[in-house]
């Protein structure tokens, strides 16, 4: 009678071997032992007192409702998974209440990003310039089909219906909240071809937050002041609040920026 066999993996290839053959190597055991220790820490956190207290605080903060659909919550979720950013596991800004279905959809999307976008090379492009310099036009002319674009002025205009470059200070808090959450997710993100962050002034905090994880391009749309003013007046977008912006712009440091034209 033929000896029974089993299917196992040797050197990464499926192979039939005798059923009683031991194929596990010493390094496999070491790997699994280390994995078990890490998994113990991960699981232990979710049974800890500090997590229980934080979970209850988020449940109260979110009024017991799923932050995606408004239905009754079932769990407290890490916006950026704790396995991706362990140091941020108790940050309330990285936590949200979700129902089971919204959590399932989010988990599936995260799996796709990790497994299908893992080999994608993503660049962060910080595009600065005066109002009217052509920052948004530059991005539109250079973006690809799979990019993420953050434009404060466009988002403010979309949320308020106000003319371009006018600001509602109450809505400003919502725009900033979106921006902060976006930056948090970008630390573990690889699924876009490019991320475009359109701003007037440079922001050194962005380098500290993102440079350990991604390559950053600093671009200055170098259009002279008078041309910008003429464009804004022609489009009836110039207002007195922009005078301060133009004056402050002259004192900003663009030493590390590549100057481009639009």
PDB file of N, CA, C and O in Angstrom, residues 81-122:
ATOM      1  N   UNK A  81      -5.535  51.852  11.353  1.00  0.00           N
ATOM      2  CA  UNK A  81      -5.465  50.645  12.178  1.00  0.00           C
ATOM      3  C   UNK A  81      -4.284  50.650  13.133  1.00  0.00           C
ATOM      4  O   UNK A  81      -3.192  51.123  12.787  1.00  0.00           O
ATOM      5  N   UNK A  82      -4.505  50.131  14.330  1.00  0.00           N
ATOM      6  CA  UNK A  82      -3.441  50.114  15.333  1.00  0.00           C
ATOM      7  C   UNK A  82      -2.230  49.306  14.870  1.00  0.00           C
ATOM      8  O   UNK A  82      -1.099  49.590  15.268  1.00  0.00           O
ATOM      9  N   UNK A  83      -2.448  48.314  14.008  1.00  0.00           N
ATOM     10  CA  UNK A  83      -1.317  47.542  13.494  1.00  0.00           C
ATOM     11  C   UNK A  83      -0.445  48.381  12.573  1.00  0.00           C
ATOM     12  O   UNK A  83       0.736  48.092  12.387  1.00  0.00           O
ATOM     13  N   UNK A  84      -1.017  49.436  11.979  1.00  0.00           N
ATOM     14  CA  UNK A  84      -0.253  50.327  11.108  1.00  0.00           C
ATOM     15  C   UNK A  84       0.423  51.445  11.888  1.00  0.00           C
ATOM     16  O   UNK A  84       1.480  51.938  11.484  1.00  0.00           O
ATOM     17  N   UNK A  85      -0.204  51.889  12.962  1.00  0.00           N
ATOM     18  CA  UNK A  85       0.353  52.980  13.769  1.00  0.00           C
ATOM     19  C   UNK A  85       0.074  52.676  15.234  1.00  0.00           C
ATOM     20  O   UNK A  85      -0.874  53.179  15.826  1.00  0.00           O
ATOM     21  N   UNK A  86       0.896  51.846  15.820  1.00  0.00           N
ATOM     22  CA  UNK A  86       0.697  51.379  17.191  1.00  0.00           C
ATOM     23  C   UNK A  86       0.753  52.532  18.193  1.00  0.00           C
ATOM     24  O   UNK A  86       0.033  52.545  19.193  1.00  0.00           O
ATOM     25  N   UNK A  87       1.591  53.531  17.940  1.00  0.00           N
ATOM     26  CA  UNK A  87       1.747  54.651  18.876  1.00  0.00           C
ATOM     27  C   UNK A  87       0.494  55.516  18.954  1.00  0.00           C
ATOM     28  O   UNK A  87       0.329  56.280  19.902  1.00  0.00           O
ATOM     29  N   UNK A  88      -0.388  55.397  17.970  1.00  0.00           N
ATOM     30  CA  UNK A  88      -1.580  56.245  17.921  1.00  0.00           C
ATOM     31  C   UNK A  88      -2.836  55.503  18.399  1.00  0.00           C
ATOM     32  O   UNK A  88      -3.948  55.973  18.192  1.00  0.00           O
ATOM     33  N   UNK A  89      -2.648  54.401  19.065  1.00  0.00           N
ATOM     34  CA  UNK A  89      -3.790  53.538  19.390  1.00  0.00           C
ATOM     35  C   UNK A  89      -4.741  54.126  20.436  1.00  0.00           C
ATOM     36  O   UNK A  89      -5.900  53.722  20.521  1.00  0.00           O
ATOM     37  N   UNK A  90      -4.246  55.103  21.235  1.00  0.00           N
ATOM     38  CA  UNK A  90      -5.101  55.712  22.260  1.00  0.00           C
ATOM     39  C   UNK A  90      -5.384  57.185  21.973  1.00  0.00           C
ATOM     40  O   UNK A  90      -5.858  57.906  22.851  1.00  0.00           O
ATOM     41  N   UNK A  91      -5.108  57.614  20.753  1.00  0.00           N
ATOM     42  CA  UNK A  91      -5.390  58.998  20.369  1.00  0.00           C
ATOM     43  C   UNK A  91      -6.874  59.118  20.021  1.00  0.00           C
ATOM     44  O   UNK A  91      -7.333  58.494  19.066  1.00  0.00           O
ATOM     45  N   UNK A  92      -7.661  59.896  20.771  1.00  0.00           N
ATOM     46  CA  UNK A  92      -9.098  59.981  20.484  1.00  0.00           C
ATOM     47  C   UNK A  92      -9.414  60.488  19.086  1.00  0.00           C
ATOM     48  O   UNK A  92     -10.466  60.159  18.527  1.00  0.00           O
ATOM     49  N   UNK A  93      -8.504  61.287  18.494  1.00  0.00           N
ATOM     50  CA  UNK A  93      -8.733  61.773  17.129  1.00  0.00           C
ATOM     51  C   UNK A  93      -8.595  60.656  16.102  1.00  0.00           C
ATOM     52  O   UNK A  93      -8.977  60.823  14.948  1.00  0.00           O
ATOM     53  N   UNK A  94      -8.033  59.521  16.517  1.00  0.00           N
ATOM     54  CA  UNK A  94      -7.878  58.381  15.615  1.00  0.00           C
ATOM     55  C   UNK A  94      -8.917  57.297  15.902  1.00  0.00           C
ATOM     56  O   UNK A  94      -8.781  56.170  15.427  1.00  0.00           O
ATOM     57  N   UNK A  95      -9.961  57.632  16.648  1.00  0.00           N
ATOM     58  CA  UNK A  95     -10.980  56.659  17.019  1.00  0.00           C
ATOM     59  C   UNK A  95     -12.363  57.133  16.597  1.00  0.00           C
ATOM     60  O   UNK A  95     -12.644  58.337  16.618  1.00  0.00           O
ATOM     61  N   UNK A  96     -13.219  56.199  16.223  1.00  0.00           N
ATOM     62  CA  UNK A  96     -14.570  56.534  15.805  1.00  0.00           C
ATOM     63  C   UNK A  96     -15.509  55.371  16.112  1.00  0.00           C
ATOM     64  O   UNK A  96     -15.097  54.203  16.129  1.00  0.00           O
ATOM     65  N   UNK A  97     -16.779  55.703  16.359  1.00  0.00           N
ATOM     66  CA  UNK A  97     -17.800  54.678  16.557  1.00  0.00           C
ATOM     67  C   UNK A  97     -18.315  54.217  15.199  1.00  0.00           C
ATOM     68  O   UNK A  97     -18.568  55.031  14.314  1.00  0.00           O
ATOM     69  N   UNK A  98     -18.458  52.901  15.028  1.00  0.00           N
ATOM     70  CA  UNK A  98     -18.976  52.342  13.775  1.00  0.00           C
ATOM     71  C   UNK A  98     -19.983  51.237  14.068  1.00  0.00           C
ATOM     72  O   UNK A  98     -19.902  50.572  15.108  1.00  0.00           O
ATOM     73  N   UNK A  99     -20.904  51.036  13.139  1.00  0.00           N
ATOM     74  CA  UNK A  99     -21.767  49.867  13.198  1.00  0.00           C
ATOM     75  C   UNK A  99     -21.037  48.700  12.527  1.00  0.00           C
ATOM     76  O   UNK A  99     -19.990  48.887  11.895  1.00  0.00           O
ATOM     77  N   UNK A 100     -21.586  47.505  12.643  1.00  0.00           N
ATOM     78  CA  UNK A 100     -20.918  46.320  12.112  1.00  0.00           C
ATOM     79  C   UNK A 100     -20.732  46.396  10.599  1.00  0.00           C
ATOM     80  O   UNK A 100     -19.670  46.077  10.066  1.00  0.00           O
ATOM     81  N   UNK A 101     -21.764  46.845   9.867  1.00  0.00           N
ATOM     82  CA  UNK A 101     -21.686  46.872   8.418  1.00  0.00           C
ATOM     83  C   UNK A 101     -20.673  47.898   7.917  1.00  0.00           C
ATOM     84  O   UNK A 101     -19.880  47.617   7.009  1.00  0.00           O
ATOM     85  N   UNK A 102     -20.663  49.094   8.512  1.00  0.00           N
ATOM     86  CA  UNK A 102     -19.692  50.112   8.090  1.00  0.00           C
ATOM     87  C   UNK A 102     -18.272  49.673   8.414  1.00  0.00           C
ATOM     88  O   UNK A 102     -17.338  49.952   7.656  1.00  0.00           O
ATOM     89  N   UNK A 103     -18.101  48.980   9.524  1.00  0.00           N
ATOM     90  CA  UNK A 103     -16.778  48.471   9.878  1.00  0.00           C
ATOM     91  C   UNK A 103     -16.339  47.390   8.893  1.00  0.00           C
ATOM     92  O   UNK A 103     -15.164  47.325   8.499  1.00  0.00           O
ATOM     93  N   UNK A 104     -17.259  46.539   8.466  1.00  0.00           N
ATOM     94  CA  UNK A 104     -16.933  45.496   7.492  1.00  0.00           C
ATOM     95  C   UNK A 104     -16.465  46.112   6.176  1.00  0.00           C
ATOM     96  O   UNK A 104     -15.475  45.682   5.585  1.00  0.00           O
ATOM     97  N   UNK A 105     -17.163  47.158   5.715  1.00  0.00           N
ATOM     98  CA  UNK A 105     -16.799  47.820   4.463  1.00  0.00           C
ATOM     99  C   UNK A 105     -15.428  48.478   4.585  1.00  0.00           C
ATOM    100  O   UNK A 105     -14.586  48.388   3.691  1.00  0.00           O
ATOM    101  N   UNK A 106     -15.190  49.141   5.726  1.00  0.00           N
ATOM    102  CA  UNK A 106     -13.906  49.798   5.945  1.00  0.00           C
ATOM    103  C   UNK A 106     -12.768  48.779   5.995  1.00  0.00           C
ATOM    104  O   UNK A 106     -11.704  48.992   5.400  1.00  0.00           O
ATOM    105  N   UNK A 107     -12.983  47.665   6.659  1.00  0.00           N
ATOM    106  CA  UNK A 107     -11.954  46.632   6.761  1.00  0.00           C
ATOM    107  C   UNK A 107     -11.624  46.049   5.396  1.00  0.00           C
ATOM    108  O   UNK A 107     -10.451  45.807   5.066  1.00  0.00           O
ATOM    109  N   UNK A 108     -12.635  45.832   4.572  1.00  0.00           N
ATOM    110  CA  UNK A 108     -12.410  45.303   3.223  1.00  0.00           C
ATOM    111  C   UNK A 108     -11.596  46.287   2.398  1.00  0.00           C
ATOM    112  O   UNK A 108     -10.670  45.902   1.676  1.00  0.00           O
ATOM    113  N   UNK A 109     -11.928  47.585   2.505  1.00  0.00           N
ATOM    114  CA  UNK A 109     -11.194  48.598   1.755  1.00  0.00           C
ATOM    115  C   UNK A 109      -9.733  48.652   2.202  1.00  0.00           C
ATOM    116  O   UNK A 109      -8.826  48.801   1.379  1.00  0.00           O
ATOM    117  N   UNK A 110      -9.486  48.523   3.509  1.00  0.00           N
ATOM    118  CA  UNK A 110      -8.117  48.535   4.022  1.00  0.00           C
ATOM    119  C   UNK A 110      -7.335  47.333   3.507  1.00  0.00           C
ATOM    120  O   UNK A 110      -6.148  47.448   3.181  1.00  0.00           O
ATOM    121  N   UNK A 111      -8.002  46.169   3.434  1.00  0.00           N
ATOM    122  CA  UNK A 111      -7.325  44.974   2.927  1.00  0.00           C
ATOM    123  C   UNK A 111      -6.898  45.192   1.474  1.00  0.00           C
ATOM    124  O   UNK A 111      -5.782  44.832   1.079  1.00  0.00           O
ATOM    125  N   UNK A 112      -7.797  45.764   0.669  1.00  0.00           N
ATOM    126  CA  UNK A 112      -7.479  46.011  -0.737  1.00  0.00           C
ATOM    127  C   UNK A 112      -6.293  46.960  -0.852  1.00  0.00           C
ATOM    128  O   UNK A 112      -5.381  46.747  -1.659  1.00  0.00           O
ATOM    129  N   UNK A 113      -6.278  47.999  -0.030  1.00  0.00           N
ATOM    130  CA  UNK A 113      -5.179  48.961  -0.083  1.00  0.00           C
ATOM    131  C   UNK A 113      -3.852  48.307   0.270  1.00  0.00           C
ATOM    132  O   UNK A 113      -2.832  48.526  -0.384  1.00  0.00           O
ATOM    133  N   UNK A 114      -3.856  47.486   1.322  1.00  0.00           N
ATOM    134  CA  UNK A 114      -2.620  46.859   1.773  1.00  0.00           C
ATOM    135  C   UNK A 114      -2.113  45.817   0.787  1.00  0.00           C
ATOM    136  O   UNK A 114      -0.910  45.681   0.581  1.00  0.00           O
ATOM    137  N   UNK A 115      -3.024  45.073   0.170  1.00  0.00           N
ATOM    138  CA  UNK A 115      -2.614  43.953  -0.666  1.00  0.00           C
ATOM    139  C   UNK A 115      -2.483  44.289  -2.139  1.00  0.00           C
ATOM    140  O   UNK A 115      -1.658  43.701  -2.828  1.00  0.00           O
ATOM    141  N   UNK A 116      -3.286  45.235  -2.626  1.00  0.00           N
ATOM    142  CA  UNK A 116      -3.225  45.570  -4.042  1.00  0.00           C
ATOM    143  C   UNK A 116      -2.461  46.864  -4.308  1.00  0.00           C
ATOM    144  O   UNK A 116      -2.087  47.145  -5.429  1.00  0.00           O
ATOM    145  N   UNK A 117      -2.249  47.660  -3.268  1.00  0.00           N
ATOM    146  CA  UNK A 117      -1.520  48.912  -3.473  1.00  0.00           C
ATOM    147  C   UNK A 117      -0.162  48.911  -2.828  1.00  0.00           C
ATOM    148  O   UNK A 117       0.500  49.936  -2.771  1.00  0.00           O
ATOM    149  N   UNK A 118       0.270  47.745  -2.345  1.00  0.00           N
ATOM    150  CA  UNK A 118       1.510  47.688  -1.589  1.00  0.00           C
ATOM    151  C   UNK A 118       2.729  48.050  -2.424  1.00  0.00           C
ATOM    152  O   UNK A 118       3.703  48.586  -1.904  1.00  0.00           O
ATOM    153  N   UNK A 119       2.692  47.767  -3.727  1.00  0.00           N
ATOM    154  CA  UNK A 119       3.855  48.031  -4.569  1.00  0.00           C
ATOM    155  C   UNK A 119       3.795  49.391  -5.251  1.00  0.00           C
ATOM    156  O   UNK A 119       4.653  49.739  -6.023  1.00  0.00           O
ATOM    157  N   UNK A 120       2.738  50.150  -4.972  1.00  0.00           N
ATOM    158  CA  UNK A 120       2.580  51.442  -5.630  1.00  0.00           C
ATOM    159  C   UNK A 120       3.536  52.468  -5.007  1.00  0.00           C
ATOM    160  O   UNK A 120       3.656  52.546  -3.799  1.00  0.00           O
ATOM    161  N   UNK A 121       4.195  53.242  -5.834  1.00  0.00           N
ATOM    162  CA  UNK A 121       5.077  54.302  -5.351  1.00  0.00           C
ATOM    163  C   UNK A 121       4.296  55.603  -5.322  1.00  0.00           C
ATOM    164  O   UNK A 121       3.805  56.068  -6.342  1.00  0.00           O
ATOM    165  N   UNK A 122       4.137  56.172  -4.158  1.00  0.00           N
ATOM    166  CA  UNK A 122       3.300  57.356  -4.004  1.00  0.00           C
ATOM    167  C   UNK A 122       4.144  58.558  -3.599  1.00  0.00           C
ATOM    168  O   UNK A 122       4.925  58.477  -2.659  1.00  0.00           O
TER     169      UNK A 122
END
